[in-house]
mmCIF file of C-alpha atoms in Angstrom:
data_model
loop_
_atom_site.group_PDB
_atom_site.id
_atom_site.type_symbol
_atom_site.label_atom_id
_atom_site.label_comp_id
_atom_site.label_asym_id
_atom_site.label_seq_id
_atom_site.Cartn_x
_atom_site.Cartn_y
_atom_site.Cartn_z
ATOM 1 C CA MET I 10 86.387 219.348 46.395
ATOM 2 C CA ASN I 11 86.253 223.010 44.140
ATOM 3 C CA GLN I 12 82.704 223.047 43.621
ATOM 4 C CA ARG I 13 83.125 224.031 40.351
ATOM 5 C CA ILE I 14 85.440 220.569 39.668
ATOM 6 C CA LYS I 15 81.624 219.034 41.089
ATOM 7 C CA PHE I 16 78.990 220.466 39.375
ATOM 8 C CA ALA I 17 81.534 220.009 36.286
ATOM 9 C CA LEU I 18 80.950 216.614 37.230
ATOM 10 C CA LEU I 19 77.351 215.876 37.559
ATOM 11 C CA ALA I 20 77.186 217.724 34.349
ATOM 12 C CA ALA I 21 79.290 215.103 33.136
ATOM 13 C CA LEU I 22 77.503 212.233 35.427
ATOM 14 C CA LEU I 23 74.627 213.400 33.231
ATOM 15 C CA THR I 24 75.082 212.008 30.113
ATOM 16 C CA THR I 25 75.721 209.096 31.194
ATOM 17 C CA ASN I 26 72.673 206.900 30.501
ATOM 18 C CA SER I 27 74.267 203.671 32.251
ATOM 19 C CA LEU I 28 74.130 205.700 36.268
ATOM 20 C CA PRO I 29 71.884 205.647 38.829
ATOM 21 C CA ALA I 30 69.406 208.536 38.374
ATOM 22 C CA VAL I 31 70.428 211.901 40.821
ATOM 23 C CA SER I 32 68.125 213.696 42.434
ATOM 24 C CA PHE I 33 70.548 216.646 42.941
ATOM 25 C CA ALA I 34 69.578 218.365 46.560
ATOM 26 C CA GLN I 35 66.499 215.977 47.723
ATOM 27 C CA VAL I 36 66.468 215.965 51.713
ATOM 28 C CA ALA I 37 64.451 213.265 52.107
ATOM 29 C CA ILE I 38 62.310 213.133 55.755
ATOM 30 C CA ASP I 39 64.188 210.359 56.365
ATOM 31 C CA LYS I 40 67.457 209.652 59.015
ATOM 32 C CA VAL I 41 69.688 212.403 59.971
ATOM 33 C CA VAL I 42 72.721 212.620 59.856
ATOM 34 C CA ALA I 43 74.139 216.020 61.062
ATOM 35 C CA VAL I 44 72.323 219.416 61.855
ATOM 36 C CA VAL I 45 74.729 222.343 60.723
ATOM 37 C CA ALA I 46 73.289 225.244 62.048
ATOM 38 C CA GLY I 47 69.822 224.505 63.333
ATOM 39 C CA GLU I 48 69.693 222.651 59.622
ATOM 40 C CA PRO I 49 69.861 218.511 59.001
ATOM 41 C CA ILE I 50 71.656 216.877 56.947
ATOM 42 C CA ALA I 51 69.478 213.971 55.545
ATOM 43 C CA GLN I 52 70.769 210.705 54.709
ATOM 44 C CA SER I 53 69.588 210.451 51.701
ATOM 45 C CA GLU I 54 71.773 213.934 50.690
ATOM 46 C CA LEU I 55 74.668 212.217 51.859
ATOM 47 C CA ASN I 56 73.963 209.011 49.707
ATOM 48 C CA GLU I 57 73.441 210.995 46.909
ATOM 49 C CA ARG I 58 76.853 212.975 47.807
ATOM 50 C CA VAL I 59 78.406 210.140 47.771
ATOM 51 C CA LYS I 60 77.641 208.928 44.649
ATOM 52 C CA VAL I 61 79.051 211.600 43.179
ATOM 53 C CA ASN I 62 82.260 211.378 45.263
ATOM 54 C CA ARG I 63 82.538 207.521 44.522
ATOM 55 C CA GLU I 64 82.836 208.444 40.922
ATOM 56 C CA VAL I 65 85.153 211.349 41.074
ATOM 57 C CA ALA I 66 87.116 208.378 42.546
ATOM 58 C CA ASN I 67 86.561 206.523 40.158
ATOM 59 C CA ARG I 68 87.262 208.468 37.080
ATOM 60 C CA THR I 69 90.691 210.037 38.727
ATOM 61 C CA LYS I 70 91.871 206.727 40.333
ATOM 62 C CA GLN I 71 92.063 207.255 43.462
ATOM 63 C CA LYS I 72 91.467 204.286 46.362
ATOM 64 C CA VAL I 73 89.393 205.151 48.538
ATOM 65 C CA SER I 74 87.399 203.127 51.064
ATOM 66 C CA GLU I 75 83.499 202.963 51.524
ATOM 67 C CA SER I 76 84.504 204.825 55.199
ATOM 68 C CA GLU I 77 86.564 207.383 54.112
ATOM 69 C CA LEU I 78 84.131 208.492 50.933
ATOM 70 C CA VAL I 79 81.460 208.205 53.307
ATOM 71 C CA ASN I 80 83.344 210.651 56.567
ATOM 72 C CA TYR I 81 84.616 212.710 52.895
ATOM 73 C CA SER I 82 81.439 212.968 51.824
ATOM 74 C CA ARG I 83 79.648 214.069 55.226
ATOM 75 C CA ASP I 84 82.479 217.081 56.176
ATOM 76 C CA GLU I 85 81.845 218.198 52.561
ATOM 77 C CA LEU I 86 78.589 219.092 53.390
ATOM 78 C CA ILE I 87 78.262 220.221 56.772
ATOM 79 C CA ASN I 88 81.037 222.975 55.243
ATOM 80 C CA GLU I 89 78.950 223.284 52.726
ATOM 81 C CA HIS I 90 76.191 223.943 54.764
ATOM 82 C CA LEU I 91 78.128 225.862 57.225
ATOM 83 C CA LEU I 92 79.506 228.316 54.349
ATOM 84 C CA LEU I 93 75.440 229.396 53.152
ATOM 85 C CA ASN I 94 74.630 229.510 56.391
ATOM 86 C CA ARG I 95 77.566 232.316 56.391
ATOM 87 C CA ALA I 96 76.445 232.991 53.390
ATOM 88 C CA LYS I 97 72.542 233.643 53.857
ATOM 89 C CA ASN I 98 73.412 235.611 57.049
ATOM 90 C CA ALA I 99 75.740 238.130 54.866
ATOM 91 C CA ARG I 100 72.691 238.564 52.785
ATOM 92 C CA ILE I 101 74.266 237.047 49.819
ATOM 93 C CA THR I 102 72.096 236.409 46.615
ATOM 94 C CA VAL I 103 72.452 234.897 43.175
ATOM 95 C CA GLY I 104 70.279 236.431 40.358
ATOM 96 C CA ASP I 105 68.456 234.154 38.718
ATOM 97 C CA ASP I 106 70.218 235.210 35.048
ATOM 98 C CA LYS I 107 73.417 234.539 36.498
ATOM 99 C CA ILE I 108 72.054 230.992 36.896
ATOM 100 C CA ASN I 109 70.670 230.650 33.779
ATOM 101 C CA ALA I 110 74.171 231.347 31.884
ATOM 102 C CA ALA I 111 75.441 228.506 34.617
ATOM 103 C CA LEU I 112 72.985 225.783 32.979
ATOM 104 C CA GLN I 113 73.768 227.421 29.636
ATOM 105 C CA ASP I 114 77.168 226.342 29.638
ATOM 106 C CA MET I 115 76.563 223.031 31.097
ATOM 107 C CA ALA I 116 74.611 222.670 28.179
ATOM 108 C CA GLN I 117 77.046 223.569 25.423
ATOM 109 C CA GLY I 118 79.681 221.579 27.526
ATOM 110 C CA ASN I 119 78.103 218.648 27.200
ATOM 111 C CA SER I 120 77.142 219.418 23.286
ATOM 112 C CA MET I 121 73.653 220.365 23.995
ATOM 113 C CA THR I 122 70.366 222.782 22.990
ATOM 114 C CA MET I 123 68.676 224.417 26.715
ATOM 115 C CA GLU I 124 66.286 222.678 25.752
ATOM 116 C CA GLN I 125 67.611 218.977 24.934
ATOM 117 C CA PHE I 126 69.226 220.132 28.083
ATOM 118 C CA LYS I 127 66.971 219.720 30.537
ATOM 119 C CA ALA I 128 65.045 217.310 29.290
ATOM 120 C CA HIS I 129 67.809 215.204 30.103
ATOM 121 C CA VAL I 130 68.118 216.155 33.139
ATOM 122 C CA GLY I 131 64.583 215.200 34.029
ATOM 123 C CA LYS I 132 65.430 212.061 32.746
ATOM 124 C CA ILE I 133 68.460 211.350 34.641
ATOM 125 C CA GLY I 134 67.988 213.277 37.951
ATOM 126 C CA GLY I 135 63.615 213.033 37.648
ATOM 127 C CA VAL I 136 60.753 214.725 37.899
ATOM 128 C CA ASN I 137 62.961 217.230 40.465
ATOM 129 C CA GLY I 138 66.157 217.148 38.339
ATOM 130 C CA TRP I 139 65.755 220.528 37.061
ATOM 131 C CA SER I 140 64.176 222.471 39.658
ATOM 132 C CA ASN I 141 67.160 220.624 42.718
ATOM 133 C CA LEU I 142 70.055 221.345 39.255
ATOM 134 C CA ASN I 143 69.017 224.917 39.859
ATOM 135 C CA ASN I 144 69.364 225.437 43.441
ATOM 136 C CA ASP I 145 72.672 223.420 43.590
ATOM 137 C CA LEU I 146 73.788 225.993 41.049
ATOM 138 C CA LYS I 147 72.913 228.850 42.690
ATOM 139 C CA ASN I 148 74.063 226.909 46.589
ATOM 140 C CA GLN I 149 77.907 226.926 44.749
ATOM 141 C CA MET I 150 77.409 230.828 43.166
ATOM 142 C CA MET I 151 76.029 231.563 46.756
ATOM 143 C CA ILE I 152 79.315 229.740 48.333
ATOM 144 C CA GLU I 153 81.909 231.648 45.541
ATOM 145 C CA ALA I 154 80.056 235.138 46.572
ATOM 146 C CA LEU I 155 80.687 234.467 50.076
ATOM 147 C CA MET I 156 83.932 233.345 49.831
ATOM 148 C CA GLN I 157 85.544 236.621 47.260
ATOM 149 C CA GLN I 158 83.512 238.257 49.706
ATOM 150 C CA GLU I 159 85.382 237.869 52.681
ATOM 151 C CA ILE I 160 88.737 236.342 51.772
ATOM 152 C CA SER I 161 89.044 239.128 49.489
ATOM 153 C CA SER I 162 88.742 241.911 52.450
ATOM 154 C CA LYS I 163 91.744 239.501 54.081
ATOM 155 C CA VAL I 164 94.266 240.343 51.092
ATOM 156 C CA LYS I 165 96.738 242.614 51.441
ATOM 157 C CA GLU I 166 98.235 243.882 47.971
ATOM 158 C CA PRO I 167 101.500 244.150 48.556
ATOM 159 C CA THR I 168 104.140 247.220 48.760
ATOM 160 C CA ALA I 169 106.659 248.146 46.077
ATOM 161 C CA LYS I 170 108.884 247.575 48.669
ATOM 162 C CA GLU I 171 107.711 243.967 48.822
ATOM 163 C CA ILE I 172 107.113 243.948 45.023
ATOM 164 C CA ASP I 173 110.180 245.329 43.782
ATOM 165 C CA ALA I 174 112.143 242.482 46.769
ATOM 166 C CA GLU I 175 109.992 239.184 44.751
ATOM 167 C CA VAL I 176 111.620 240.576 41.680
ATOM 168 C CA ALA I 177 114.683 239.530 43.323
ATOM 169 C CA ARG I 178 114.444 237.058 44.171
ATOM 170 C CA VAL I 179 112.606 235.812 41.262
ATOM 171 C CA SER I 180 114.951 237.230 38.905
ATOM 172 C CA ALA I 181 118.193 235.152 40.394
ATOM 173 C CA LEU I 182 116.660 231.625 40.117
ATOM 174 C CA PRO I 183 118.203 230.030 37.233
ATOM 175 C CA ASP I 184 115.200 229.560 33.886
ATOM 176 C CA GLY I 185 112.918 230.938 36.170
ATOM 177 C CA PRO I 186 109.950 232.869 35.081
ATOM 178 C CA MET I 187 111.440 235.697 34.871
ATOM 179 C CA SER I 188 114.428 234.319 32.830
ATOM 180 C CA PRO I 189 114.201 235.385 28.658
ATOM 181 C CA GLN I 190 112.018 232.600 27.162
ATOM 182 C CA GLU I 191 111.717 231.628 24.305
ATOM 183 C CA VAL I 192 108.283 231.931 22.583
ATOM 184 C CA ALA I 193 106.327 231.646 19.519
ATOM 185 C CA VAL I 194 104.310 234.539 18.243
ATOM 186 C CA ALA I 195 100.886 233.530 16.423
ATOM 187 C CA GLN I 196 97.378 233.451 16.033
ATOM 188 C CA HIS I 197 94.275 231.187 16.473
ATOM 189 C CA ILE I 198 91.142 229.983 15.499
ATOM 190 C CA PHE I 199 89.490 228.019 18.563
ATOM 191 C CA ILE I 200 85.995 225.894 17.773
ATOM 192 C CA LYS I 201 84.795 224.470 21.666
ATOM 193 C CA ASN I 202 84.301 220.707 22.668
ATOM 194 C CA ALA I 203 86.194 218.191 21.320
ATOM 195 C CA ASN I 204 84.077 216.063 19.220
ATOM 196 C CA SER I 205 82.929 214.806 16.079
ATOM 197 C CA ALA I 206 81.320 218.614 15.073
ATOM 198 C CA SER I 207 83.592 220.457 16.493
ATOM 199 C CA LEU I 208 85.555 218.222 14.185
ATOM 200 C CA LYS I 209 83.793 218.801 11.251
ATOM 201 C CA LYS I 210 83.567 222.991 11.826
ATOM 202 C CA ILE I 211 87.580 223.309 11.855
ATOM 203 C CA GLN I 212 87.792 221.199 8.958
ATOM 204 C CA ALA I 213 85.687 223.314 7.021
ATOM 205 C CA ILE I 214 86.740 226.755 8.647
ATOM 206 C CA LYS I 215 90.286 224.903 7.428
ATOM 207 C CA ALA I 216 89.323 224.524 3.853
ATOM 208 C CA ARG I 217 88.216 228.746 3.501
ATOM 209 C CA LEU I 218 91.519 229.360 4.775
ATOM 210 C CA ASP I 219 93.661 226.961 2.159
ATOM 211 C CA LYS I 220 91.194 228.327 -0.673
ATOM 212 C CA GLY I 221 92.794 231.630 0.516
ATOM 213 C CA GLU I 222 90.480 233.477 2.381
ATOM 214 C CA ASP I 223 92.206 236.124 5.037
ATOM 215 C CA PHE I 224 92.566 234.493 8.527
ATOM 216 C CA GLY I 225 92.654 236.981 11.060
ATOM 217 C CA MET I 226 89.474 238.344 9.356
ATOM 218 C CA LEU I 227 87.211 234.868 9.393
ATOM 219 C CA ALA I 228 89.084 234.036 12.991
ATOM 220 C CA LYS I 229 86.849 237.089 13.664
ATOM 221 C CA GLN I 230 83.549 235.236 12.348
ATOM 222 C CA VAL I 231 84.138 232.100 13.393
ATOM 223 C CA SER I 232 86.237 231.707 16.200
ATOM 224 C CA GLU I 233 84.533 230.599 19.266
ATOM 225 C CA ASN I 234 87.241 232.679 22.111
ATOM 226 C CA PRO I 235 85.739 235.837 22.170
ATOM 227 C CA GLU I 236 88.824 237.704 23.583
ATOM 228 C CA THR I 237 90.617 236.531 20.847
ATOM 229 C CA ALA I 238 88.237 236.309 17.830
ATOM 230 C CA ALA I 239 88.418 240.410 18.652
ATOM 231 C CA ASN I 240 92.119 241.110 18.056
ATOM 232 C CA ASN I 241 91.986 238.963 14.373
ATOM 233 C CA GLY I 242 92.756 235.342 16.532
ATOM 234 C CA GLN I 243 95.990 236.677 18.014
ATOM 235 C CA ILE I 244 96.833 234.740 21.107
ATOM 236 C CA PRO I 245 99.465 235.616 23.768
ATOM 237 C CA TYR I 246 102.767 234.166 23.438
ATOM 238 C CA ILE I 247 103.575 230.412 23.077
ATOM 239 C CA GLY I 248 105.820 229.831 25.279
ATOM 240 C CA LEU I 249 108.421 226.963 23.617
ATOM 241 C CA ASN I 250 109.416 225.323 26.927
ATOM 242 C CA ASP I 251 105.973 226.083 28.394
ATOM 243 C CA LYS I 252 105.360 222.775 30.838
ATOM 244 C CA GLN I 253 102.029 224.181 31.496
ATOM 245 C CA ALA I 254 100.198 224.045 28.396
ATOM 246 C CA ASP I 255 99.365 221.233 26.201
ATOM 247 C CA PRO I 256 102.212 219.469 24.935
ATOM 248 C CA SER I 257 100.902 219.994 21.112
ATOM 249 C CA VAL I 258 100.752 222.730 20.837
ATOM 250 C CA VAL I 259 103.591 223.370 21.988
ATOM 251 C CA GLN I 260 105.134 220.928 19.315
ATOM 252 C CA LEU I 261 103.348 222.907 16.420
ATOM 253 C CA ALA I 262 104.786 226.300 17.993
ATOM 254 C CA LYS I 263 108.056 224.468 18.137
ATOM 255 C CA THR I 264 108.003 223.017 14.412
ATOM 256 C CA ALA I 265 105.250 224.404 12.156
ATOM 257 C CA PRO I 266 106.096 226.442 9.414
ATOM 258 C CA LEU I 267 106.029 230.323 9.591
ATOM 259 C CA ASN I 268 103.052 232.033 8.136
ATOM 260 C CA THR I 269 101.014 228.463 7.259
ATOM 261 C CA VAL I 270 97.602 227.567 8.886
ATOM 262 C CA SER I 271 98.434 224.326 10.866
ATOM 263 C CA GLU I 272 95.906 221.052 10.160
ATOM 264 C CA PRO I 273 93.861 221.104 13.181
ATOM 265 C CA VAL I 274 95.859 220.898 16.273
ATOM 266 C CA LYS I 275 92.682 218.840 19.588
ATOM 267 C CA THR I 276 92.884 219.837 22.816
ATOM 268 C CA LYS I 277 90.601 218.883 25.706
ATOM 269 C CA ASN I 278 88.646 222.559 25.317
ATOM 270 C CA GLY I 279 88.511 221.355 21.657
ATOM 271 C CA TYR I 280 90.039 222.270 18.357
ATOM 272 C CA HIS I 281 92.666 224.571 16.580
ATOM 273 C CA LEU I 282 94.033 225.992 13.585
ATOM 274 C CA PHE I 283 97.116 228.197 14.404
ATOM 275 C CA LYS I 284 99.028 230.947 12.386
ATOM 276 C CA VAL I 285 102.805 231.276 13.709
ATOM 277 C CA SER I 286 104.088 233.924 12.647
ATOM 278 C CA GLU I 287 107.179 234.729 14.091
ATOM 279 C CA ARG I 288 109.842 232.673 16.931
ATOM 280 C CA THR I 289 111.869 234.907 18.808
ATOM 281 C CA THR I 290 112.470 235.093 22.617
ATOM 282 C CA LEU I 291 111.201 237.536 25.044
ATOM 283 C CA THR I 292 113.049 239.470 27.810
ATOM 284 C CA LEU I 293 110.384 241.289 30.131
ATOM 285 C CA ASN I 294 110.362 244.522 31.499
ATOM 286 C CA ASP I 295 110.140 246.487 34.813
ATOM 287 C CA ASP I 296 106.987 246.950 34.692
ATOM 288 C CA ALA I 297 106.175 243.074 33.555
ATOM 289 C CA LYS I 298 108.128 242.099 36.587
ATOM 290 C CA LYS I 299 106.847 243.584 38.654
ATOM 291 C CA ALA I 300 103.516 242.875 37.594
ATOM 292 C CA MET I 301 104.631 239.020 37.790
ATOM 293 C CA ALA I 302 106.131 239.677 41.482
ATOM 294 C CA LYS I 303 102.395 240.864 42.340
ATOM 295 C CA ASP I 304 100.503 238.681 40.883
ATOM 296 C CA ALA I 305 102.572 236.280 42.692
ATOM 297 C CA LEU I 306 101.937 237.645 46.036
ATOM 298 C CA MET I 307 98.305 237.578 45.627
ATOM 299 C CA SER I 308 97.802 234.419 45.051
ATOM 300 C CA MET I 309 100.167 233.206 47.633
ATOM 301 C CA ARG I 310 98.516 235.649 50.069
ATOM 302 C CA GLN I 311 94.959 234.580 48.515
ATOM 303 C CA LYS I 312 95.713 230.857 49.716
ATOM 304 C CA GLU I 313 97.116 231.710 53.228
ATOM 305 C CA ALA I 314 93.673 233.144 53.924
ATOM 306 C CA THR I 315 91.864 231.188 52.382
ATOM 307 C CA GLU I 316 93.690 228.192 54.566
ATOM 308 C CA GLN I 317 92.996 230.696 57.479
ATOM 309 C CA TYR I 318 89.455 230.769 56.697
ATOM 310 C CA PHE I 319 88.416 226.887 56.856
ATOM 311 C CA LYS I 320 90.704 227.136 60.006
ATOM 312 C CA GLU I 321 87.747 229.732 61.388
ATOM 313 C CA LEU I 322 85.236 227.782 59.862
ATOM 314 C CA ASP I 323 86.241 224.320 61.709
ATOM 315 C CA ALA I 324 86.583 226.186 65.421
ATOM 316 C CA SER I 325 82.307 226.789 64.155
ATOM 317 C CA LYS I 326 81.764 223.416 63.823
ATOM 318 C CA ALA I 327 82.324 222.516 67.804
ATOM 319 C CA SER I 328 78.792 225.412 68.525
ATOM 320 C CA LEU I 329 77.204 224.677 65.216
ATOM 321 C CA VAL I 330 77.450 221.735 64.011
ATOM 322 C CA GLU I 331 75.947 218.050 65.977
ATOM 323 C CA ILE I 332 76.741 214.918 64.471
ATOM 324 C CA ARG I 333 74.156 211.631 64.642
ATOM 325 C CA ASN I 334 75.022 207.892 64.028
#
């Protein structure tokens, strides 16, 4: 499982008071289920990971047997321990500033101050909950840094000839990503989190706009998307046939009266106000097509390199991993 998804879930679990206490990185002196590069994986650690993966399966409505869940969780832990061993051998470190920034993001994602979040972690995770969560985040970041270092070094940038060939291939696709696109030009103001407090905040901003305040100036002051706020709330084009974008945003982009402030729009990330100024047809120039082709080729090569990396990781298990029943 992707580590970012796993830790996002752990953050969500922290706000669910009905769940049992979670000791995030506990490795008690108990039965050892596996040894990875000389380091034990305890039954208690496996039990905690099974809890989390069971919750993932329940939330995503996956039907998984208990034995499949246990085996998956054990294999996941083994891979993590192998990766951490490699990260340590590569002398990869993570500073406290990065860990603190990640904790701050988790607190904000749960609509808590840092102090409230720390108290909640202690309530749910026990006396060692906060230190264990810090340790888990550190391990996660070490693994991410390792993957970036070892996989990126194996990914070669495509040549100009390869990029031109990809442009020709994609350009020939009917209604493909390089075909002319119907788009909306818009500004937005964004408030994080789709909760009642954020709704009240966006409604208050809408009231100010209705009284005549300038959209761009207000976006600079209050929007919680720093990149677009710095540009008067101007966002990249909204594709009117974009299947990946939030349907409510696409529908608004198609139908909103021009140069009029929208009602608040709720997405999974928070609330938005939009002001659509134009609908037009966007035709990519040659440089944009080449940039798109390069990104696609790099993404494909990154995927191939990742798959190869994990094949090599699996091959190392014969000498580094001992499974104990």
